[in-house]
Short mmCIF file of C-alpha atoms and ligand atoms in Angstrom, two decimals:
data_model
loop_
_atom_site.label_atom_id
_atom_site.label_comp_id
_atom_site.label_asym_id
_atom_site.label_seq_id
_atom_site.Cartn_x
_atom_site.Cartn_y
_atom_site.Cartn_z
CA MET A 261 8.69 15.81 -39.25
CA ALA A 262 8.68 16.07 -43.19
CA ARG A 263 10.78 13.97 -44.93
CA ALA A 264 13.25 15.55 -47.23
CA VAL A 265 12.72 14.61 -50.92
CA ARG A 266 15.07 14.74 -53.78
CA ILE A 267 14.93 13.52 -57.40
CA ALA A 268 16.54 10.62 -57.99
CA GLY A 269 16.46 9.97 -61.45
CA THR A 270 15.90 11.76 -64.80
CA GLY A 271 14.30 10.84 -68.34
CA SER A 272 13.20 12.38 -71.33
CA TYR A 273 11.98 11.44 -75.04
CA LEU A 274 11.99 14.08 -78.24
CA PRO A 275 10.34 12.80 -81.60
CA GLU A 276 12.00 11.64 -84.07
CA LYS A 277 10.96 14.48 -86.85
CA ILE A 278 12.55 17.31 -86.62
CA LEU A 279 11.01 20.61 -88.68
CA THR A 280 13.36 23.54 -89.06
CA ASN A 281 12.52 27.14 -90.03
CA TYR A 282 13.81 26.77 -93.50
CA ASP A 283 10.65 24.07 -93.54
CA LEU A 284 8.53 26.23 -91.87
CA GLU A 285 9.70 29.35 -94.23
CA LYS A 286 7.51 27.03 -96.87
CA MET A 287 4.73 26.56 -94.68
CA VAL A 288 3.67 30.58 -93.70
CA ASP A 289 5.33 34.14 -94.88
CA THR A 290 8.26 34.20 -92.25
CA THR A 291 12.23 33.14 -92.31
CA HIS A 292 14.38 31.63 -90.60
CA GLU A 293 16.49 35.17 -89.38
CA TRP A 294 13.04 36.27 -88.52
CA ILE A 295 12.62 33.61 -86.00
CA PHE A 296 15.81 32.57 -84.61
CA THR A 297 16.37 36.67 -83.77
CA ARG A 298 12.88 36.90 -82.11
CA SER A 299 13.01 33.27 -80.36
CA GLY A 300 16.53 31.72 -80.88
CA ILE A 301 14.49 28.45 -82.35
CA SER A 302 16.12 26.74 -85.52
CA GLU A 303 14.68 23.84 -85.29
CA ARG A 304 11.77 21.58 -83.30
CA HIS A 305 10.89 17.90 -82.60
CA ILE A 306 7.41 16.87 -84.30
CA ALA A 307 5.42 13.73 -83.43
CA ALA A 308 4.41 11.52 -85.47
CA GLU A 309 0.61 10.22 -86.97
CA GLY A 310 -0.27 7.94 -84.71
CA GLU A 311 2.09 9.25 -81.59
CA ALA A 312 0.39 10.49 -78.70
CA THR A 313 1.76 12.65 -75.60
CA SER A 314 0.88 9.41 -73.12
CA HIS A 315 3.45 7.50 -75.54
CA MET A 316 6.26 10.00 -75.81
CA ALA A 317 5.47 10.63 -71.33
CA ALA A 318 5.45 6.61 -71.50
CA ASN A 319 9.09 6.79 -73.02
CA ALA A 320 10.84 10.09 -70.75
CA ALA A 321 9.00 7.68 -67.35
CA ARG A 322 11.47 4.70 -68.48
CA ASN A 323 14.23 6.55 -68.65
CA ALA A 324 13.46 7.65 -65.35
CA LEU A 325 12.68 4.75 -64.03
CA ASP A 326 15.94 3.30 -64.78
CA ALA A 327 18.10 6.37 -63.96
CA ALA A 328 16.30 5.56 -60.20
CA GLY A 329 17.01 2.32 -60.77
CA LEU A 330 13.62 1.06 -59.99
CA LYS A 331 10.67 -0.74 -61.47
CA ALA A 332 7.53 0.86 -62.18
CA ASP A 333 5.63 -0.98 -59.70
CA ALA A 334 7.62 0.57 -57.28
CA VAL A 335 5.47 3.89 -58.11
CA ASP A 336 2.72 4.65 -56.30
CA MET A 337 1.43 7.74 -58.17
CA ILE A 338 1.77 9.36 -61.30
CA ILE A 339 1.46 12.76 -61.87
CA VAL A 340 1.60 14.24 -66.03
CA GLY A 341 1.07 18.27 -66.56
CA THR A 342 -0.05 18.94 -70.11
CA ILE A 343 -2.86 20.98 -71.98
CA THR A 344 -2.17 18.30 -74.49
CA PRO A 345 -3.95 15.57 -73.59
CA ASP A 346 -4.36 12.09 -75.21
CA MET A 347 -8.34 12.59 -74.93
CA VAL A 348 -10.45 14.26 -73.03
CA PHE A 349 -10.96 11.72 -70.46
CA PRO A 350 -8.81 9.69 -69.16
CA ASN A 351 -6.15 11.24 -67.47
CA THR A 352 -3.16 10.73 -69.71
CA ALA A 353 -1.70 9.57 -66.62
CA CYS A 354 -3.55 6.54 -66.45
CA PHE A 355 -2.34 5.68 -70.53
CA VAL A 356 1.03 6.33 -69.14
CA GLN A 357 0.57 3.80 -66.73
CA ASP A 358 -0.91 1.42 -68.92
CA GLN A 359 2.00 1.73 -71.10
CA ILE A 360 4.95 1.12 -68.23
CA GLY A 361 3.16 -0.97 -66.24
CA ALA A 362 3.29 0.83 -62.79
CA THR A 363 -0.09 -1.29 -61.37
CA GLN A 364 0.30 0.55 -58.07
CA ALA A 365 0.28 4.11 -59.28
CA PHE A 366 -2.38 6.09 -58.86
CA CYS A 367 -2.71 8.71 -61.19
CA PHE A 368 -3.79 12.29 -62.45
CA ASP A 369 -2.71 15.22 -64.66
CA VAL A 370 -2.44 18.76 -64.09
CA GLU A 371 -3.25 21.14 -66.25
CA ALA A 372 -1.11 24.98 -65.34
CA ALA A 373 -0.40 25.41 -69.33
CA CYS A 374 3.59 26.27 -69.30
CA SER A 375 3.49 26.13 -65.39
CA GLY A 376 2.21 21.85 -65.59
CA PHE A 377 5.76 20.51 -64.25
CA LEU A 378 6.14 22.54 -61.33
CA TYR A 379 2.60 22.84 -60.61
CA ALA A 380 2.99 18.44 -60.51
CA LEU A 381 6.23 18.56 -58.81
CA ASP A 382 5.23 20.78 -55.98
CA ILE A 383 2.02 18.07 -55.83
CA ALA A 384 4.40 14.67 -55.69
CA LYS A 385 6.58 16.95 -53.24
CA ASN A 386 3.98 17.38 -50.74
CA TYR A 387 2.90 13.64 -50.71
CA ILE A 388 5.94 12.16 -49.87
CA ALA A 389 7.48 14.75 -47.59
CA ASN A 390 4.18 13.83 -45.68
CA GLY A 391 4.31 10.15 -45.85
CA ALA A 392 1.62 9.77 -48.22
CA ALA A 393 3.65 8.37 -51.19
CA GLU A 394 7.44 6.90 -51.69
CA ASN A 395 7.26 7.37 -55.53
CA VAL A 396 5.80 9.49 -57.73
CA LEU A 397 6.79 10.36 -61.57
CA VAL A 398 6.32 13.63 -62.36
CA ILE A 399 6.32 14.20 -65.76
CA GLY A 400 5.93 17.30 -68.01
CA ALA A 401 4.80 16.02 -71.65
CA GLU A 402 3.31 17.59 -74.71
CA LYS A 403 1.77 17.30 -78.71
CA LEU A 404 1.61 20.80 -78.43
CA SER A 405 1.62 20.33 -82.86
CA SER A 406 -1.79 18.59 -82.81
CA ILE A 407 -3.03 22.87 -81.30
CA THR A 408 -0.64 24.55 -82.96
CA ASP A 409 -2.62 26.86 -85.74
CA TRP A 410 0.13 26.25 -88.92
CA GLU A 411 -1.31 28.73 -90.50
CA ASP A 412 -0.43 31.23 -87.86
CA ARG A 413 2.75 32.74 -88.31
CA GLY A 414 2.52 34.58 -85.10
CA THR A 415 2.44 31.32 -83.27
CA CYS A 416 3.77 28.25 -84.84
CA VAL A 417 7.13 28.81 -85.62
CA LEU A 418 7.18 28.57 -81.69
CA PHE A 419 6.90 25.36 -80.35
CA GLY A 420 7.80 21.68 -80.10
CA ASP A 421 6.65 18.23 -78.69
CA GLY A 422 8.83 16.11 -76.35
CA ALA A 423 7.90 14.85 -72.79
CA GLY A 424 10.69 15.18 -69.65
CA ALA A 425 10.44 12.57 -66.38
CA VAL A 426 11.66 12.33 -63.16
CA VAL A 427 11.18 9.95 -60.11
CA LEU A 428 11.05 11.71 -56.59
CA SER A 429 11.66 10.20 -53.88
CA ALA A 430 12.26 10.53 -50.17
CA THR A 431 15.85 10.98 -49.26
CA GLU A 432 17.88 11.25 -45.17
CA SER A 433 21.12 12.90 -47.63
CA GLY A 434 20.53 16.13 -48.59
CA ARG A 435 18.39 18.95 -48.80
CA GLY A 436 16.65 18.20 -51.73
CA ILE A 437 13.83 20.22 -53.10
CA MET A 438 14.26 23.34 -50.96
CA GLY A 439 11.68 25.50 -51.03
CA ASN A 440 9.13 27.20 -53.79
CA VAL A 441 6.72 29.72 -54.62
CA MET A 442 4.05 29.25 -57.10
CA GLY A 443 1.14 31.84 -59.01
CA SER A 444 -1.77 32.75 -60.80
CA ASP A 445 -3.64 35.25 -61.99
CA GLY A 446 -6.91 34.13 -63.92
CA ARG A 447 -7.67 37.83 -65.35
CA LEU A 448 -4.73 37.11 -68.23
CA ASN A 449 -6.85 34.07 -69.76
CA GLU A 450 -7.74 35.59 -73.02
CA LEU A 451 -4.09 36.07 -73.68
CA LEU A 452 -2.84 32.45 -74.56
CA ASN A 453 -5.85 29.94 -74.56
CA VAL A 454 -7.13 27.71 -76.78
CA PRO A 455 -10.76 28.72 -76.77
CA GLY A 456 -12.59 25.36 -78.60
CA GLY A 457 -13.22 22.48 -77.55
CA GLY A 458 -14.51 22.46 -73.90
CA SER A 459 -17.47 24.00 -72.04
CA ARG A 460 -17.62 26.63 -72.91
CA HIS A 461 -17.30 26.27 -76.67
CA PRO A 462 -18.30 22.85 -76.96
CA THR A 463 -16.48 21.17 -80.33
CA SER A 464 -19.24 22.01 -83.44
CA HIS A 465 -18.20 22.36 -87.04
CA GLN A 466 -18.68 26.20 -85.92
CA THR A 467 -15.35 25.99 -84.07
CA VAL A 468 -13.75 24.24 -86.10
CA ASP A 469 -14.12 26.62 -88.76
CA ASP A 470 -13.58 29.58 -86.65
CA ARG A 471 -10.10 27.53 -85.49
CA LEU A 472 -11.23 27.73 -82.78
CA HIS A 473 -9.19 23.97 -81.68
CA TYR A 474 -6.35 25.63 -81.91
CA MET A 475 -3.54 27.57 -79.26
CA LYS A 476 -4.58 31.46 -79.55
CA MET A 477 -1.52 33.99 -77.82
CA THR A 478 -1.38 37.63 -77.81
CA GLY A 479 2.57 37.75 -77.94
CA ARG A 480 3.99 41.05 -76.99
CA GLU A 481 1.50 40.88 -74.02
CA VAL A 482 2.47 36.96 -73.22
CA PHE A 483 6.54 38.13 -73.18
CA LYS A 484 5.80 41.17 -70.81
CA HIS A 485 3.81 39.14 -67.96
CA ALA A 486 6.25 36.05 -68.34
CA VAL A 487 9.15 38.20 -67.36
CA ARG A 488 7.94 39.72 -64.76
CA CYS A 489 6.07 36.55 -63.29
CA MET A 490 9.17 35.05 -63.68
CA SER A 491 11.73 37.42 -61.97
CA ASP A 492 9.74 37.78 -59.02
CA ALA A 493 9.23 34.12 -58.55
CA ALA A 494 12.58 33.51 -58.98
CA THR A 495 13.99 36.40 -56.38
CA ARG A 496 11.35 35.25 -54.23
CA ALA A 497 11.86 31.33 -53.43
CA LEU A 498 15.76 31.59 -53.00
CA LYS A 499 15.20 34.27 -50.14
CA GLN A 500 12.79 31.75 -49.16
CA CYS A 501 15.86 29.38 -48.70
CA GLY A 502 17.72 32.05 -48.16
CA LEU A 503 19.65 31.99 -50.80
CA THR A 504 20.95 34.35 -53.24
CA VAL A 505 21.72 34.31 -57.45
CA ALA A 506 25.26 33.85 -56.61
CA ASP A 507 24.67 30.29 -54.81
CA VAL A 508 22.85 28.72 -58.25
CA GLY A 509 25.03 26.42 -59.99
CA CYS A 510 22.00 26.34 -62.69
CA ILE A 511 19.34 28.03 -63.93
CA ILE A 512 16.71 26.11 -65.32
CA PRO A 513 13.67 28.53 -66.40
CA HIS A 514 11.03 27.22 -69.17
CA GLN A 515 12.11 28.00 -72.77
CA ALA A 516 9.46 29.53 -74.39
CA ASN A 517 11.98 32.40 -76.34
CA ALA A 518 15.86 33.17 -75.37
CA ARG A 519 14.41 37.05 -74.94
CA ILE A 520 12.56 36.66 -72.54
CA VAL A 521 15.17 34.23 -70.62
CA ASN A 522 18.06 36.57 -71.23
CA ALA A 523 15.48 39.51 -69.93
CA ILE A 524 15.40 37.36 -66.60
CA ALA A 525 19.05 36.56 -66.20
CA SER A 526 19.42 40.28 -66.66
CA ARG A 527 16.74 40.58 -64.15
CA LEU A 528 18.50 38.08 -61.75
CA LYS A 529 21.79 39.65 -62.31
CA ALA A 530 23.00 35.74 -63.32
CA GLU A 531 25.90 35.42 -65.10
CA GLU A 532 25.57 33.84 -68.68
CA GLY A 533 26.70 29.80 -67.56
CA GLN A 534 24.23 29.91 -64.39
CA VAL A 535 21.15 29.43 -67.25
CA TYR A 536 20.91 26.18 -68.93
CA MET A 537 18.91 27.09 -72.41
CA ASN A 538 17.99 24.15 -75.40
CA LEU A 539 15.24 25.74 -77.01
CA GLU A 540 16.91 26.50 -80.48
CA HIS A 541 16.84 22.81 -80.82
CA VAL A 542 13.72 21.99 -79.34
CA GLY A 543 11.56 25.16 -79.10
CA ASN A 544 8.72 25.84 -76.46
CA MET A 545 7.80 22.36 -75.28
CA SER A 546 5.22 23.82 -73.03
CA ALA A 547 5.29 21.84 -69.67
CA ALA A 548 8.26 19.73 -71.04
CA SER A 549 10.18 22.07 -71.46
CA VAL A 550 11.86 22.19 -67.76
CA PRO A 551 11.56 18.35 -67.60
CA VAL A 552 13.53 17.88 -70.98
CA ALA A 553 16.13 20.52 -70.32
CA LEU A 554 16.81 19.65 -66.86
CA ASP A 555 17.16 15.50 -67.98
CA GLU A 556 19.79 16.83 -71.03
CA ALA A 557 21.89 18.83 -68.17
CA VAL A 558 21.98 16.15 -65.88
CA ARG A 559 23.36 13.72 -68.48
CA SER A 560 25.33 15.89 -69.75
CA GLY A 561 27.20 16.98 -66.56
CA ARG A 562 26.19 20.71 -66.58
CA ILE A 563 24.46 19.70 -63.09
CA LYS A 564 26.24 17.79 -60.09
CA SER A 565 25.73 16.30 -57.05
CA GLY A 566 25.83 19.58 -54.20
CA ASP A 567 24.39 21.76 -56.82
CA ILE A 568 21.53 24.36 -56.18
CA VAL A 569 19.09 24.24 -59.06
CA LEU A 570 16.34 27.00 -59.53
CA PHE A 571 13.17 26.33 -61.70
CA VAL A 572 11.19 28.64 -63.16
CA VAL A 573 8.12 28.70 -65.47
CA PHE A 574 5.42 30.80 -66.69
CA GLY A 575 2.32 29.89 -69.05
CA GLY A 576 -1.11 30.14 -69.77
CA GLY A 577 -4.57 30.62 -67.08
CA PHE A 578 -1.85 33.06 -66.49
CA THR A 579 0.50 30.82 -63.61
CA TRP A 580 3.95 30.70 -63.21
CA GLY A 581 6.58 29.19 -60.68
CA ALA A 582 9.93 28.99 -58.97
CA SER A 583 11.42 25.88 -57.03
CA VAL A 584 14.76 25.84 -55.57
CA LEU A 585 16.11 22.29 -55.20
CA GLU A 586 19.91 20.49 -54.28
CA TRP A 587 21.13 18.14 -55.99
O1 LIG B 937 5.17 29.71 -72.76
C1 LIG B 937 4.46 31.04 -72.23
C2 LIG B 937 3.91 30.94 -73.12
N1 LIG B 937 4.93 32.14 -74.09
C3 LIG B 937 5.75 32.91 -74.38
O2 LIG B 937 6.20 33.49 -73.47
C4 LIG B 937 5.67 33.30 -75.73
C5 LIG B 937 5.86 35.17 -75.90
N2 LIG B 937 6.07 35.56 -76.57
C6 LIG B 937 7.19 35.80 -77.75
O3 LIG B 937 8.32 35.08 -76.97
C7 LIG B 937 7.60 36.75 -78.75
O4 LIG B 937 6.13 37.69 -78.45
C8 LIG B 937 7.15 36.15 -79.95
C9 LIG B 937 8.75 35.67 -81.01
C10 LIG B 937 5.51 35.40 -80.14
C11 LIG B 937 7.34 37.24 -80.98
O5 LIG B 937 8.04 38.18 -80.68
P1 LIG B 937 7.88 39.76 -81.31
O6 LIG B 937 8.84 40.57 -80.98
O7 LIG B 937 7.11 40.06 -79.54
O8 LIG B 937 7.21 40.20 -81.91
P2 LIG B 937 5.75 41.00 -82.22
O9 LIG B 937 4.24 39.97 -82.26
O10 LIG B 937 5.28 42.84 -81.92
O11 LIG B 937 5.09 40.96 -84.07
C12 LIG B 937 6.18 41.91 -84.78
C13 LIG B 937 6.42 42.16 -86.12
C14 LIG B 937 4.51 42.38 -86.76
O12 LIG B 937 4.34 42.60 -87.84
P3 LIG B 937 4.04 44.07 -87.65
O13 LIG B 937 2.89 43.81 -86.79
O14 LIG B 937 5.48 44.95 -86.92
O15 LIG B 937 4.79 45.02 -89.07
C15 LIG B 937 4.71 40.70 -86.44
O16 LIG B 937 3.34 40.48 -87.63
O17 LIG B 937 6.73 40.87 -86.50
C16 LIG B 937 5.51 39.86 -87.31
N3 LIG B 937 5.69 38.90 -87.61
C17 LIG B 937 6.18 37.78 -87.83
N4 LIG B 937 7.03 38.20 -89.61
C18 LIG B 937 7.73 36.34 -89.70
C19 LIG B 937 5.15 37.91 -86.18
N5 LIG B 937 5.17 36.65 -86.70
C20 LIG B 937 6.05 36.37 -87.62
C21 LIG B 937 7.01 35.11 -88.21
N6 LIG B 937 7.67 35.77 -89.10
N7 LIG B 937 6.88 33.97 -88.11
#
């Protein structure tokens, strides 16, 4: 019989430097008012020069291991969800392994854009449920500042850097991760991507001159799909668990835009107090958004033992998903 799997500890890390909307006013043709009213974001953290995704991920991982009361050598698998790996290869999880000394772990990355953390969580859950792993570090970490076009006001105002991590373990008390729904639609890949630097357009002087190594987004289209896919996934995941929105103690959505989050809450008929939002101070951190918000919610006492927690995400691909847990 499959074992129940729970989050045994959470951790996060945000780089020191803060970039405010007022700073952005000096970089592109924008205003604090536009950014805040259109997105809900006031400021975001930006990694230092030389600070890579794995450095942030390792800091978040150490905090999560401390919270779980585990040493690094008890970890038998590390999965990092990221679209900003340290290098094309080796994978970022291997760099994290090296930095935290998790010598017993096997390591790989999952690339599902902003949905990466939830996809990784689902993979890890299945390994543990089937008895193939005991303790897994699942990390969402991004240095989005490294793929942001700082001359494109339509995107550069939205993103931030950071990392969040959880330790997943088997549990005999409580239901842990109860259900999830995942989906993808590759037909819509052009609405949100980094076109250059891969095998389709390998890096060349031309791709750099054409700025293909930066993130491209058709914001308004992405917005519509994000609202629809996240509300559908959340509804289906709750139904799968025999629950309704009223049963949920805390909804942690991908922190892309306050207007997207509010639209989903309204479609789900969720009360304002049920939804956790931290994007005002961190922006959209892609795969790191949910685990950083989760760590904040847990450490501040917003999530308590026995609460039903709902994660819901959406990102490039398109990819999306929702997971339901008993805390
Ligand atoms: O992480 C997962 C994926 N990402 C998302 O889910 C993000 C989804 N999209 C969004 O959050 C929103 O579409 C944005 C925040 C990106 C944009 O908001 P919007 O309400 O969809 O605005 P828009 O793109 O339709 O642009 C409205 C106007 C345009 O001017 P015109 O054509 O009306 O004259 C833009 O050129 O706002 C202009 N604009 C700006 N003005 C000041 C675009 N960016 C800026 C800016 N400052 N930074």
